[in-house]
Coordinates of N, CA and C in Angstrom, one line a residue:
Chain J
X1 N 0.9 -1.2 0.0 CA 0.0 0.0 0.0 C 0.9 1.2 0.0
X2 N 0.7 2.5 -0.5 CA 1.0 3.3 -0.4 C 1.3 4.5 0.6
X3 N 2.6 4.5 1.2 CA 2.6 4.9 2.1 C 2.3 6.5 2.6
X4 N 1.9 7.2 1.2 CA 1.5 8.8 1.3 C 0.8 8.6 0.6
X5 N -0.4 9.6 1.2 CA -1.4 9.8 1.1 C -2.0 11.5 0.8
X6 N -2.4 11.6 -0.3 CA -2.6 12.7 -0.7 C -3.8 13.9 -1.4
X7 N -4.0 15.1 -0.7 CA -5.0 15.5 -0.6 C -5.1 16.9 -0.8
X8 N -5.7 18.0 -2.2 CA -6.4 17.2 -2.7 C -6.5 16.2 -3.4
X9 N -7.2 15.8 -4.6 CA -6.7 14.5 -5.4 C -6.5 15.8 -6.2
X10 N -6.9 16.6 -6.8 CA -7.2 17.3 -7.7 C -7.7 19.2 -7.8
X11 N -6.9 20.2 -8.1 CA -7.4 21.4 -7.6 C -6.9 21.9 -8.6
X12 N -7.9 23.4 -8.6 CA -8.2 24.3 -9.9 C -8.2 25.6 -9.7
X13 N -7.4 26.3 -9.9 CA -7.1 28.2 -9.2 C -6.7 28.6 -10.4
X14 N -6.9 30.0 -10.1 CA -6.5 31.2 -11.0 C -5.0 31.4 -10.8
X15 N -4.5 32.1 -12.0 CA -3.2 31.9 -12.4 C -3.0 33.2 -10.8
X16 N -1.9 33.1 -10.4 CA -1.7 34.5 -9.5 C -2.3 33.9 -8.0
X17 N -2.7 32.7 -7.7 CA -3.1 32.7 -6.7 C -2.5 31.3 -5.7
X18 N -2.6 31.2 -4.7 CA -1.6 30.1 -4.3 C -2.1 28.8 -4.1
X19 N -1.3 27.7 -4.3 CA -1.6 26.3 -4.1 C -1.2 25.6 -2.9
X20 N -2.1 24.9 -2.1 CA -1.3 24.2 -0.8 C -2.3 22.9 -1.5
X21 N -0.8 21.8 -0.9 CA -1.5 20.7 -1.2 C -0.5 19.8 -0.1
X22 N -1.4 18.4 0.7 CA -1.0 18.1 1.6 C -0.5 16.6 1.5
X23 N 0.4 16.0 2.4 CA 0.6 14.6 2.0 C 0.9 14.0 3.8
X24 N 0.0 13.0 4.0 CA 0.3 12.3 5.1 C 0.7 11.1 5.2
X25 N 1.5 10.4 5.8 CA 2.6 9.1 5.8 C 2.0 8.2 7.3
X26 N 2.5 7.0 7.2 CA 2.2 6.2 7.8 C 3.5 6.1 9.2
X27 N 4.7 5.9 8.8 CA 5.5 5.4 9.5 C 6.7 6.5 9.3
X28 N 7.7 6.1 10.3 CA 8.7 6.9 10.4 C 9.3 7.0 9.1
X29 N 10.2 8.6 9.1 CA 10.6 8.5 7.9 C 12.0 9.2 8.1
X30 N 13.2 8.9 7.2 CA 14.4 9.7 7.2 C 14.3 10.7 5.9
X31 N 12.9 11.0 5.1 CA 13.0 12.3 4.2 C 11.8 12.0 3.6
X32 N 11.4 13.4 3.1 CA 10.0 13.6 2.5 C 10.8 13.8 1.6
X33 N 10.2 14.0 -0.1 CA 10.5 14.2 -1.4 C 9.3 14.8 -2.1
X34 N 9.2 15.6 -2.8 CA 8.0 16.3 -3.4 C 8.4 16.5 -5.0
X35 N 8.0 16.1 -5.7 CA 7.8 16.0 -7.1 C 6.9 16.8 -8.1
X36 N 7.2 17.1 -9.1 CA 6.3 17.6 -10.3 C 6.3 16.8 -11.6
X37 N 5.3 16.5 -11.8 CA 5.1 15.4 -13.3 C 4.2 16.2 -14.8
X38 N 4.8 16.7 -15.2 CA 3.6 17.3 -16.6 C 3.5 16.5 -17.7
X39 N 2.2 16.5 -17.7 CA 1.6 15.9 -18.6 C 2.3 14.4 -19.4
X40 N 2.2 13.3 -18.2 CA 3.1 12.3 -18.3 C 4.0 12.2 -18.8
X41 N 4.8 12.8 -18.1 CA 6.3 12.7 -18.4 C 7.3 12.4 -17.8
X42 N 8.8 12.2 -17.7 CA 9.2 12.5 -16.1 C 9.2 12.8 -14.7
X43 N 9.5 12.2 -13.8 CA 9.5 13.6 -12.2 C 10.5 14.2 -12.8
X44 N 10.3 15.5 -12.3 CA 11.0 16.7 -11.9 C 11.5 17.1 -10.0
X45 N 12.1 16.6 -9.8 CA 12.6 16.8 -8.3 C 12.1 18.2 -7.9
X46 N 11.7 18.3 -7.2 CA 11.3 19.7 -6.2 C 12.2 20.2 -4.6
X47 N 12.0 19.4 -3.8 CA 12.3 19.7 -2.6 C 12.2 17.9 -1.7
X48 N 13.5 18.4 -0.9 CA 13.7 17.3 -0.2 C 13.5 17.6 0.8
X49 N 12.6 17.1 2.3 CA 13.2 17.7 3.3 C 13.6 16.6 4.7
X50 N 14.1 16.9 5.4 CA 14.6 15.7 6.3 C 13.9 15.6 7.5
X51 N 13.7 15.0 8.0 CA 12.9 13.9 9.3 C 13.5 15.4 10.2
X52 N 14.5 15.9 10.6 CA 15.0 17.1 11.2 C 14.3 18.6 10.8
X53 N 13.9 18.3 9.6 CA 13.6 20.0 9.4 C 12.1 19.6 9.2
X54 N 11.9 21.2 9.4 CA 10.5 21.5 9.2 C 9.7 22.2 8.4
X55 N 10.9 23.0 7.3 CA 10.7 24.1 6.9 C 11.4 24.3 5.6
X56 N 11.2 23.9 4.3 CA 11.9 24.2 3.5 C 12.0 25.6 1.9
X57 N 12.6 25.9 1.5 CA 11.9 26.9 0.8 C 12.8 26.7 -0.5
X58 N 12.1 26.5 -1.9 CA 12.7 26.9 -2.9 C 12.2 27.6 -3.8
X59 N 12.5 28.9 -4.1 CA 11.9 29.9 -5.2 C 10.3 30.0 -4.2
X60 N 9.2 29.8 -5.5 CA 8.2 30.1 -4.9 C 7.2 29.0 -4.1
X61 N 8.9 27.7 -4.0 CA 7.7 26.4 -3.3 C 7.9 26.6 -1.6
X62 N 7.5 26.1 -1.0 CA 7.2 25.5 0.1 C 7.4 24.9 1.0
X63 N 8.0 24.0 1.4 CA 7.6 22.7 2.0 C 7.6 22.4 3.7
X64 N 6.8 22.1 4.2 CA 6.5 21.7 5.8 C 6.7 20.2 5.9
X65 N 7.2 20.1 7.0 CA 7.1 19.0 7.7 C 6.7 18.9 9.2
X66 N 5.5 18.1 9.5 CA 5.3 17.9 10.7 C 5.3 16.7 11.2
X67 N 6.4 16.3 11.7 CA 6.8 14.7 12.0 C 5.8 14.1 13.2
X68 N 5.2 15.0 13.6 CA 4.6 14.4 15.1 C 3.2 13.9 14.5
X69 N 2.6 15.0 13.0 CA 1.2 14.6 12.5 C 1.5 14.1 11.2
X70 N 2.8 13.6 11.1 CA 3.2 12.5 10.0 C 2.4 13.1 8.9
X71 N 2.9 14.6 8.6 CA 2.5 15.0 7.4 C 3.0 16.3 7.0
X72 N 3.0 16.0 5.2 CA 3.9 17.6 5.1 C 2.7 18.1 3.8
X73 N 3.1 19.3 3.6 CA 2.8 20.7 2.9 C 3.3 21.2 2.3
X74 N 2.8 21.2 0.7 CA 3.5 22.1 -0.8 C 2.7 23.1 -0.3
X75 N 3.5 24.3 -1.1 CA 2.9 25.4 -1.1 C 3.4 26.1 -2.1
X76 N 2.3 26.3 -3.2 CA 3.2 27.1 -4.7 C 2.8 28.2 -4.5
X77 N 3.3 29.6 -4.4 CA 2.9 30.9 -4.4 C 2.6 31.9 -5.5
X78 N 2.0 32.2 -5.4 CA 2.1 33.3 -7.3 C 1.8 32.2 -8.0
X79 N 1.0 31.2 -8.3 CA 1.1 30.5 -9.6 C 0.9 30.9 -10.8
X80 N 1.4 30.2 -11.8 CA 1.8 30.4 -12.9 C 0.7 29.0 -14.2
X81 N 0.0 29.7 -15.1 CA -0.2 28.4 -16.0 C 0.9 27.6 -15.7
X82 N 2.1 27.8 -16.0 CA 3.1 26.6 -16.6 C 3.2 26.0 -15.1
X83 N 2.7 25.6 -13.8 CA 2.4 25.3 -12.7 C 1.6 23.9 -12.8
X84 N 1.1 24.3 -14.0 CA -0.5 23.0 -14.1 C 0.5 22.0 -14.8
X85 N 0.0 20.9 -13.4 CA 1.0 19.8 -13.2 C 0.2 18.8 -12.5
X86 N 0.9 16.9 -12.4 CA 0.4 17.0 -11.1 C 1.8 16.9 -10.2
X87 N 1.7 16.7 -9.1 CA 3.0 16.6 -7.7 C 2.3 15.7 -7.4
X88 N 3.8 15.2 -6.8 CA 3.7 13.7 -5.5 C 4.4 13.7 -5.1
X89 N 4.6 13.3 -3.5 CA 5.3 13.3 -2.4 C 5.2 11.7 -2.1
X90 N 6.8 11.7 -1.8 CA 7.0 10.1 -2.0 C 7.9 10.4 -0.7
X91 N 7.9 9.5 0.2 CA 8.4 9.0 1.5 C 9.6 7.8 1.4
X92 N 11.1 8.2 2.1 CA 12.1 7.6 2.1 C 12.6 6.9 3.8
X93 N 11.5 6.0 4.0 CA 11.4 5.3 5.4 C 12.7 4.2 5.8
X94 N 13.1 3.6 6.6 CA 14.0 2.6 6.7 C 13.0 1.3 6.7
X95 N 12.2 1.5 7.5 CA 10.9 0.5 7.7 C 10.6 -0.3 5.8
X96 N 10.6 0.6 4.8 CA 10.7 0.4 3.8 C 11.7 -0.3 2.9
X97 N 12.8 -0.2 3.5 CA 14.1 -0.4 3.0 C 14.7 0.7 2.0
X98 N 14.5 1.9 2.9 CA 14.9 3.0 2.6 C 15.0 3.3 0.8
X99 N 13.1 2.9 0.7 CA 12.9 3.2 -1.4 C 11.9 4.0 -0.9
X100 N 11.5 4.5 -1.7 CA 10.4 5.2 -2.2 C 9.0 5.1 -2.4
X101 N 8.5 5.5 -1.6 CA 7.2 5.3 -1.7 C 6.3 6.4 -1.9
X102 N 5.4 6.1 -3.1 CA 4.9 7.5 -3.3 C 3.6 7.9 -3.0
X103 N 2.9 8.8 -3.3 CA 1.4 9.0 -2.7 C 0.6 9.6 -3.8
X104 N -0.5 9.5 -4.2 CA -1.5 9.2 -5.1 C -1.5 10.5 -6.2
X105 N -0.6 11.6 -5.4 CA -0.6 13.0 -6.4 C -1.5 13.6 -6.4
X106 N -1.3 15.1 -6.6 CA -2.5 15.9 -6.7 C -2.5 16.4 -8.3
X107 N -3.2 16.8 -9.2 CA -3.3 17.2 -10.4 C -3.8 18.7 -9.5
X108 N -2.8 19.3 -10.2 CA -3.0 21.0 -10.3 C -3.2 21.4 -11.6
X109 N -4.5 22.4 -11.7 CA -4.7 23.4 -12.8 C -4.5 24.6 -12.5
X110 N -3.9 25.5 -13.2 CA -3.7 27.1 -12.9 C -4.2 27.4 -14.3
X111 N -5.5 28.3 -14.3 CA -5.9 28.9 -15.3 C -5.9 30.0 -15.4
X112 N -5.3 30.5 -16.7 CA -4.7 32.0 -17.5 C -5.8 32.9 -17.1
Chain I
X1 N 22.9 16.8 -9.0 CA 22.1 15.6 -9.5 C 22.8 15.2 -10.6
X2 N 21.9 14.1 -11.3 CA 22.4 13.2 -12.0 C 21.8 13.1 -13.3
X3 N 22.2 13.1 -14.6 CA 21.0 13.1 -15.7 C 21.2 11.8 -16.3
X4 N 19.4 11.5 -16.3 CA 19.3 10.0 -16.5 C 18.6 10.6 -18.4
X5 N 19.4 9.7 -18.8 CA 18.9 9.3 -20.1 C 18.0 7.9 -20.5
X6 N 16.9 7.6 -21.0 CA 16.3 7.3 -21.1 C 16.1 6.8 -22.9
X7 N 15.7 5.7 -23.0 CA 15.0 5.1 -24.1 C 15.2 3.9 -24.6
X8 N 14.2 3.4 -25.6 CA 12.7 4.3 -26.1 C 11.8 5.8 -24.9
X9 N 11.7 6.8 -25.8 CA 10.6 7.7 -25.0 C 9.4 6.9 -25.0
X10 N 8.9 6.6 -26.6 CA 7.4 6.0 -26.4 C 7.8 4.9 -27.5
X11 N 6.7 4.3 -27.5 CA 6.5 3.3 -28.1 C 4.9 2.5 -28.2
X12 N 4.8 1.9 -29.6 CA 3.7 0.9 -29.3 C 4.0 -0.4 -30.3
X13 N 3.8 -1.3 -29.2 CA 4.1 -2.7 -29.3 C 2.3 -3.7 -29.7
X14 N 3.1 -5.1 -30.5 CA 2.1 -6.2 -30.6 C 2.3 -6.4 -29.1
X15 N 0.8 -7.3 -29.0 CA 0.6 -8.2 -27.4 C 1.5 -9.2 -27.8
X16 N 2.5 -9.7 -26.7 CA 2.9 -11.0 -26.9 C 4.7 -10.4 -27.1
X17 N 4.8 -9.6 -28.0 CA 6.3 -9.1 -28.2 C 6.9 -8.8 -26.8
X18 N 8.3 -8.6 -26.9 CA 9.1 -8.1 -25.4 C 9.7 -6.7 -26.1
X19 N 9.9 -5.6 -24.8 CA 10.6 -4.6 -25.5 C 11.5 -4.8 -24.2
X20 N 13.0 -3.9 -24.6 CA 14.1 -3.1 -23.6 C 14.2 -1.9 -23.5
X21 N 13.9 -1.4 -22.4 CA 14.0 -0.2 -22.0 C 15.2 0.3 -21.7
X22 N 16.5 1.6 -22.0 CA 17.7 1.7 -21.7 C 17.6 2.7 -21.0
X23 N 18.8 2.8 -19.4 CA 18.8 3.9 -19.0 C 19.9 4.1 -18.6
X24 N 20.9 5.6 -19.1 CA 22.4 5.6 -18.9 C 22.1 6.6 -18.0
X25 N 23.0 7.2 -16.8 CA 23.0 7.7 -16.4 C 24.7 8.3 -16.6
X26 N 24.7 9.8 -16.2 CA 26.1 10.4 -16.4 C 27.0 10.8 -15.2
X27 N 26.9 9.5 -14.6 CA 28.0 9.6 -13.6 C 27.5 7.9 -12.9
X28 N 28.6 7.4 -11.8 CA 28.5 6.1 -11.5 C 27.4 6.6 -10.2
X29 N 26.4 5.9 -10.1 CA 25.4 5.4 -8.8 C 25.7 4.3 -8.6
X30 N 24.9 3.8 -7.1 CA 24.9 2.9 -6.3 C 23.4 2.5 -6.6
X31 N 22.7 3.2 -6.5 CA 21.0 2.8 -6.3 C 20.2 3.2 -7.6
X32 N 19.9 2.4 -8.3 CA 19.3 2.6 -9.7 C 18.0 1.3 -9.3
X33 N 16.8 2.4 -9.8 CA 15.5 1.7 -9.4 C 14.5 2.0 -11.2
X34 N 14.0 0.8 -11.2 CA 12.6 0.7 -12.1 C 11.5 1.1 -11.9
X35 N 11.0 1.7 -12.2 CA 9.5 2.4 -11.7 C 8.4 2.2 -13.0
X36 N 6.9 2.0 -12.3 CA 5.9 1.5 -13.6 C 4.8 2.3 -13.3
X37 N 4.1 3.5 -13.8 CA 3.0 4.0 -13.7 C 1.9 3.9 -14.5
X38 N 1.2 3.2 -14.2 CA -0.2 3.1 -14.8 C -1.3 4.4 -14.9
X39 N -1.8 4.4 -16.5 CA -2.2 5.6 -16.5 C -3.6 5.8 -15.4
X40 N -2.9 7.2 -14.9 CA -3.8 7.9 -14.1 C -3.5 7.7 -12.9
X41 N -2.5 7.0 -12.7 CA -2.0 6.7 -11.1 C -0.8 6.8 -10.7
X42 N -0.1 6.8 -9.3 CA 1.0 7.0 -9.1 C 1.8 6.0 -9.9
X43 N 3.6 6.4 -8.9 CA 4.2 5.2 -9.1 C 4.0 4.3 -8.3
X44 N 4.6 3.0 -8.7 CA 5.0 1.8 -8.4 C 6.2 1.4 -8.5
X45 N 7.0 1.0 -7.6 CA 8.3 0.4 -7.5 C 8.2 -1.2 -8.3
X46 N 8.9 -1.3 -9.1 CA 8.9 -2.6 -9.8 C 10.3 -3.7 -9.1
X47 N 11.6 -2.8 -9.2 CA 12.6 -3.4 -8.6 C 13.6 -2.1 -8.5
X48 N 14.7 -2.7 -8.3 CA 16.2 -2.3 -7.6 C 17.1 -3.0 -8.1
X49 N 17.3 -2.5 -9.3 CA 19.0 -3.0 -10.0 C 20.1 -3.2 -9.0
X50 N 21.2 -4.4 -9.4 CA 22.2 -4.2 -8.6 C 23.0 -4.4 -9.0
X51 N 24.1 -3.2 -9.3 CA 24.9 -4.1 -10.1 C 26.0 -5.0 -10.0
X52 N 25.8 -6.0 -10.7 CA 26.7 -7.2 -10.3 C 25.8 -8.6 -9.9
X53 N 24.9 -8.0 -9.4 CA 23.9 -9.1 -9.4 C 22.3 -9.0 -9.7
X54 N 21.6 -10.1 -8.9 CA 19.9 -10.3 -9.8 C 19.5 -9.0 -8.6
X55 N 18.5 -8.2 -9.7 CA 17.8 -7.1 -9.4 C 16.7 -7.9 -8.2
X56 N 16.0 -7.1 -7.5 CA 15.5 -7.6 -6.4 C 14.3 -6.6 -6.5
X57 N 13.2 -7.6 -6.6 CA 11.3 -6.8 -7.3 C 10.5 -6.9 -5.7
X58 N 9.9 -6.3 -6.4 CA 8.7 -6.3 -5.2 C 7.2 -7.0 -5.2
X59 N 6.7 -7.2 -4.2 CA 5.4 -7.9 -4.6 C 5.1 -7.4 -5.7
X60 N 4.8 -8.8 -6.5 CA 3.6 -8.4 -7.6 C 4.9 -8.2 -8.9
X61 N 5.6 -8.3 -9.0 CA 6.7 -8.2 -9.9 C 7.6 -9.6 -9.8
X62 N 8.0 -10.1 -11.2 CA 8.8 -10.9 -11.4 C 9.8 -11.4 -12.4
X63 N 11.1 -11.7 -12.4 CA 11.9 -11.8 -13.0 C 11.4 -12.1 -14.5
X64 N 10.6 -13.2 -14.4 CA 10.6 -13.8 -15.8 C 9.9 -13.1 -16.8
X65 N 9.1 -11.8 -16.1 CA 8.3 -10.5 -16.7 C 9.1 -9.2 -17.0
X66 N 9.5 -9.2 -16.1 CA 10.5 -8.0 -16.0 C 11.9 -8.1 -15.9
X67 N 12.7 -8.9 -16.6 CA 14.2 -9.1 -16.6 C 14.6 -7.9 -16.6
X68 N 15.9 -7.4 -15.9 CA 16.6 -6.5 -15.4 C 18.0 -6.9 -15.9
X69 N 18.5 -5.9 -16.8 CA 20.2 -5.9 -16.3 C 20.8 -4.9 -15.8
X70 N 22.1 -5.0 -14.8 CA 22.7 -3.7 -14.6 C 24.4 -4.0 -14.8
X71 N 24.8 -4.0 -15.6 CA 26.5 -4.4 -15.9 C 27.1 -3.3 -15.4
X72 N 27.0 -2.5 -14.9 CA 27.7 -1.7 -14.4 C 27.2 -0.2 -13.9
X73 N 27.7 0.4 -13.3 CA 27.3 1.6 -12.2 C 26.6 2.7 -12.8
X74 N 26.9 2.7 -14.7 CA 26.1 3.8 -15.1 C 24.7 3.5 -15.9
X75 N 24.4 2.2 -16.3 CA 23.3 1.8 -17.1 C 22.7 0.4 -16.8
X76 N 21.6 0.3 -16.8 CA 20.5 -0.8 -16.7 C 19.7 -0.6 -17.9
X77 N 19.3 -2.0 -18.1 CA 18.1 -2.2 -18.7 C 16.8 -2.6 -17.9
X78 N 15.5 -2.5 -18.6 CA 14.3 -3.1 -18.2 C 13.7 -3.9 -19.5
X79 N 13.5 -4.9 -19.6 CA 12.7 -5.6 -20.4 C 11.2 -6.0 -20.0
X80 N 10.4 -5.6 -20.3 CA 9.0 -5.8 -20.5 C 8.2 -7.1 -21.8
X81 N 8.3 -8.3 -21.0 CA 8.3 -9.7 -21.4 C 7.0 -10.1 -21.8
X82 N 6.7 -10.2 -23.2 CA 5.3 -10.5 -23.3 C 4.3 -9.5 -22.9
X83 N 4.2 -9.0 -23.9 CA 3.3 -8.0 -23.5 C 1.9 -8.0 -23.8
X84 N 1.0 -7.4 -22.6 CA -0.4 -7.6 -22.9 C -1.0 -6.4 -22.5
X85 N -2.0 -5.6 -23.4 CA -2.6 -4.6 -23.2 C -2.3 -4.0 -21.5
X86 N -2.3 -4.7 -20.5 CA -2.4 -4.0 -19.4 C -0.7 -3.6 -18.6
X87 N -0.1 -3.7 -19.9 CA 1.7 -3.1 -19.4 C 1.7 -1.9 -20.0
X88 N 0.7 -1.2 -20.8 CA 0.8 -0.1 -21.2 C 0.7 1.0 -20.0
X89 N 2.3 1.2 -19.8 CA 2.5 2.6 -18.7 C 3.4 3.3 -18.8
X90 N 4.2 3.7 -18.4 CA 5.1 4.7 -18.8 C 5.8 3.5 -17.4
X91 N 7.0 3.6 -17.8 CA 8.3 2.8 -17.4 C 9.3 3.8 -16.7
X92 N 9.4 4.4 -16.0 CA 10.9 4.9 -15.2 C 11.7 4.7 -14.5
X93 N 13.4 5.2 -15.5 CA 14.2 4.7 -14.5 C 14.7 5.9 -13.6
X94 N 15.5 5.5 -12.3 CA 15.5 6.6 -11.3 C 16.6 6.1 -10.7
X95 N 17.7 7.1 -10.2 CA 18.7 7.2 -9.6 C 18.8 8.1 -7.6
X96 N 19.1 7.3 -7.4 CA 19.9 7.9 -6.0 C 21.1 8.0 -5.5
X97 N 21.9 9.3 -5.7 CA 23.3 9.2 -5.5 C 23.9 8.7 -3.9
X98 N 23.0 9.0 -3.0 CA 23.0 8.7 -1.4 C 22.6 8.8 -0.4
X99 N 22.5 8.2 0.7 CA 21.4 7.8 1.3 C 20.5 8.7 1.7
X100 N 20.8 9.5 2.2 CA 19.9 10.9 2.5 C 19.4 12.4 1.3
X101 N 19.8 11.9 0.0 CA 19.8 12.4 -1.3 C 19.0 12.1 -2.1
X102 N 18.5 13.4 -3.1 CA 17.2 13.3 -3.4 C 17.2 11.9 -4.8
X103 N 16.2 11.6 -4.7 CA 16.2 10.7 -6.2 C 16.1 11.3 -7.0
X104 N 16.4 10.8 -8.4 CA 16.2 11.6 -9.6 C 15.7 10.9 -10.8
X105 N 14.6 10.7 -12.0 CA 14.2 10.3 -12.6 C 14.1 10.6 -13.8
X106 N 14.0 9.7 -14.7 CA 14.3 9.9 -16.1 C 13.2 10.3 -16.8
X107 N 13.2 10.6 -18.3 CA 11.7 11.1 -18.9 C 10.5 10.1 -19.2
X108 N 10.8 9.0 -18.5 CA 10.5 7.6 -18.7 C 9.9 7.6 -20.4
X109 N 9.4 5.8 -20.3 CA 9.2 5.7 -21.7 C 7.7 5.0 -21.7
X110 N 6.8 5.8 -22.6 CA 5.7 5.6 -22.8 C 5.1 4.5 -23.6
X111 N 4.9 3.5 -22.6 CA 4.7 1.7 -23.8 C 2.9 1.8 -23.5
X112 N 2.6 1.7 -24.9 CA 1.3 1.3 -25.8 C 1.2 -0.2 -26.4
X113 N 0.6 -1.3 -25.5 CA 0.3 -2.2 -26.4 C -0.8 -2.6 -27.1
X114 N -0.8 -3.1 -28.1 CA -2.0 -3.1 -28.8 C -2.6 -4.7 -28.9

């Protein structure tokens, strides 16, 4: 089963306006990972953050971690059409044999 | 990071044919993984190349479906064995340079079977 779990499944905003989208995990983890996929294609790496931090930031993303409510937080700011994507956050546990596990994705639309 | 090259991008295959999937990467890794997404849904871990020895799958994956090679630190293959309308997914391969380091994934390759 999948060990992140993700919510929305699916969200739709105006271009200029911000995106939070959330992901909750089951078991302990040594790193969250957040991803961007367009229009089935490759991941695109986003942000990593570690079982230590809580707080990550790149450009206009995001990222939270709250290890105690075994869940973290994108947050795209200013979005952009070229935004509409979907993301997934994939969890790197020991419990797992420290692979990857990923969670169901949100499909983001930003409309012009 | 690491840039994974990838191919075939896409493809469409007869049921029953096998394809190989190549993926070089530009620098030596330790951790080179197979990934299978079925449209409309996440990933799935298929296996874990090793190189030097037999890749090691996960429930619901098996050698004689998905033969794996990895001869060495920068490239693996995936072979998709017999194929039947329901392997139509997009295939990725994905690197990890170390243990607390982000993974990195290729443009995977889009298999259509007919």
């Amino acid at each position: 089963s999948q060990q992140g779990e993700e919510d929305p499944q699916a969200l739709s905003i105006q271009e200029g306006e911000n995106a939070t989208m959330n992901c909750s995990y089951k078991t302990s983890i040594n790193n969250l990972q957040w991803y961007r996929q367009n229009s089935g294609r490759g991941l695109v790496h986003l942000i990593l953050i570690r079982s230590n931090e809580r707080e990550k930031h790149s450009g206009r993303l995001r990222v939270t971690l709250d290890t105690s409510k075994k869940s973290s937080s994108l947050l795209i700011t200013a979005s952009r059409a070229a935004d509409t994507a979907s993301y997934f956050c994939a969890t790197d546990a020991s419990a797992a044999g420290n692979k990857l596990t990923f969670g169901g994705g949100t499909r983001v639309l930003v409309k012009p | 990071s690491a840039v994974i090259s990838q191919k075939p991008s896409r493809d469409i295959c007869q049921r029953g044919t096998s394809l190989t999937i190549q993926c070089q990467v530009d620098s030596q890794v330790t951790m080179m993984f197979w990934y299978r997404q079925q449209p409309g849904q996440s990933l799935t871990l298929i296996a874990t190349a090793n190189q030097g020895s037999e890749a090691t799958y996960e429930s619901g994956f098996v050698i004689d479906k998905f033969p794996i090679s990895r001869p060495n630190l920068t490239f693996s293959t995936l072979t998709v064995s017999n194929m039947s309308p329901e392997d139509s997914s997009i295939y990725l391969c994905s690197v990890r340079l170390g243990g607390n380091q982000p993974q990195h994934f290729g443009d995977g390759t889009r298999l259509s079977i007919l």
